[in-house]
């Protein structure tokens, strides 16, 4: 994708918008993961839905979920 940039102020605005979208996406992901885990989903299901590994989703969300009082399922086997 090619986007023509005409002024440095526009570049700064675009970069600020990207940052804001990333922060929003992170908040949406946090809320969705918490809802899924409170609904009984396991790490593999959450990871598959997000398109990441189970380890990645655990590393990103486990500490926050534990602090929020979410009962996390342990892997069986």
Short mmCIF file of C-alpha atoms in Angstrom, two decimals:
data_model
loop_
_atom_site.label_atom_id
_atom_site.label_comp_id
_atom_site.label_asym_id
_atom_site.label_seq_id
_atom_site.Cartn_x
_atom_site.Cartn_y
_atom_site.Cartn_z
CA UNK A 1 0.00 0.00 0.00
CA UNK A 2 1.37 3.39 -0.95
CA UNK A 3 0.32 6.55 0.85
CA UNK A 4 1.60 9.91 -0.32
CA UNK A 5 2.64 12.21 2.51
CA UNK A 6 2.53 15.91 1.77
CA UNK A 7 3.42 17.60 5.06
CA UNK A 8 5.25 16.60 8.23
CA UNK A 9 2.26 17.61 10.36
CA UNK A 10 0.18 15.03 8.53
CA UNK A 11 2.84 12.41 9.23
CA UNK A 12 2.72 13.19 12.94
CA UNK A 13 -1.07 12.99 12.89
CA UNK A 14 -0.99 9.63 11.12
CA UNK A 15 1.55 8.22 13.57
CA UNK A 16 -0.48 9.47 16.52
CA UNK A 17 -3.56 7.79 15.03
CA UNK A 18 -1.67 4.50 14.65
CA UNK A 19 -0.59 4.70 18.28
CA UNK A 20 -4.16 5.39 19.40
CA UNK A 21 -5.46 2.45 17.36
CA UNK A 22 -2.85 0.14 18.91
CA UNK A 23 -3.86 1.22 22.42
CA UNK A 24 -7.53 0.68 21.56
CA UNK A 25 -6.80 -2.75 20.07
CA UNK A 26 -4.89 -3.72 23.24
CA UNK A 27 -7.81 -2.67 25.46
CA UNK A 28 -10.28 -4.57 23.27
CA UNK A 29 -8.07 -7.66 23.38
CA UNK A 30 -7.71 -7.43 27.17
CA UNK A 31 -11.48 -7.25 27.61
CA UNK A 32 -12.20 -10.07 25.15
CA UNK A 33 -9.56 -12.38 26.67
CA UNK A 34 -10.89 -11.73 30.17
CA UNK A 35 -14.45 -12.42 29.03
CA UNK A 36 -13.37 -15.64 27.32
CA UNK A 37 -11.45 -16.87 30.36
CA UNK A 38 -14.33 -16.02 32.71
CA UNK A 39 -16.59 -18.00 30.35
CA UNK A 40 -14.44 -21.10 30.72
CA UNK A 41 -12.26 -20.90 27.64
CA UNK A 42 -8.77 -22.34 27.85
CA UNK A 43 -5.52 -20.81 26.71
CA UNK A 44 -5.41 -22.90 23.50
CA UNK A 45 -8.86 -21.68 22.42
CA UNK A 46 -8.07 -18.05 23.15
CA UNK A 47 -4.73 -18.34 21.36
CA UNK A 48 -6.32 -19.90 18.28
CA UNK A 49 -8.98 -17.19 18.14
CA UNK A 50 -6.27 -14.50 18.31
CA UNK A 51 -3.95 -16.25 15.86
CA UNK A 52 -1.07 -16.52 18.33
CA UNK A 53 0.53 -19.28 20.39
CA UNK A 54 -0.82 -20.39 23.75
CA UNK A 55 2.45 -19.32 25.31
CA UNK A 56 2.17 -15.82 23.84
CA UNK A 57 -1.36 -15.24 25.08
CA UNK A 58 -0.48 -16.61 28.52
CA UNK A 59 2.58 -14.40 28.81
CA UNK A 60 0.64 -11.30 27.78
CA UNK A 61 -2.50 -11.82 29.89
CA UNK A 62 -2.00 -14.24 32.81
CA UNK A 63 -0.64 -11.80 35.39
CA UNK A 64 -3.39 -9.25 34.72
CA UNK A 65 -6.11 -11.91 34.81
CA UNK A 66 -4.83 -13.37 38.08
CA UNK A 67 -4.75 -9.87 39.61
CA UNK A 68 -8.36 -9.38 38.42
CA UNK A 69 -9.40 -12.55 40.24
CA UNK A 70 -10.04 -14.65 37.15
CA UNK A 71 -9.79 -18.38 37.87
CA UNK A 72 -7.46 -19.73 35.20
CA UNK A 73 -7.81 -23.26 33.94
CA UNK A 74 -4.80 -25.50 34.23
CA UNK A 75 -3.69 -27.63 31.34
CA UNK A 76 -4.58 -31.28 31.83
CA UNK A 77 -2.32 -34.08 30.79
#
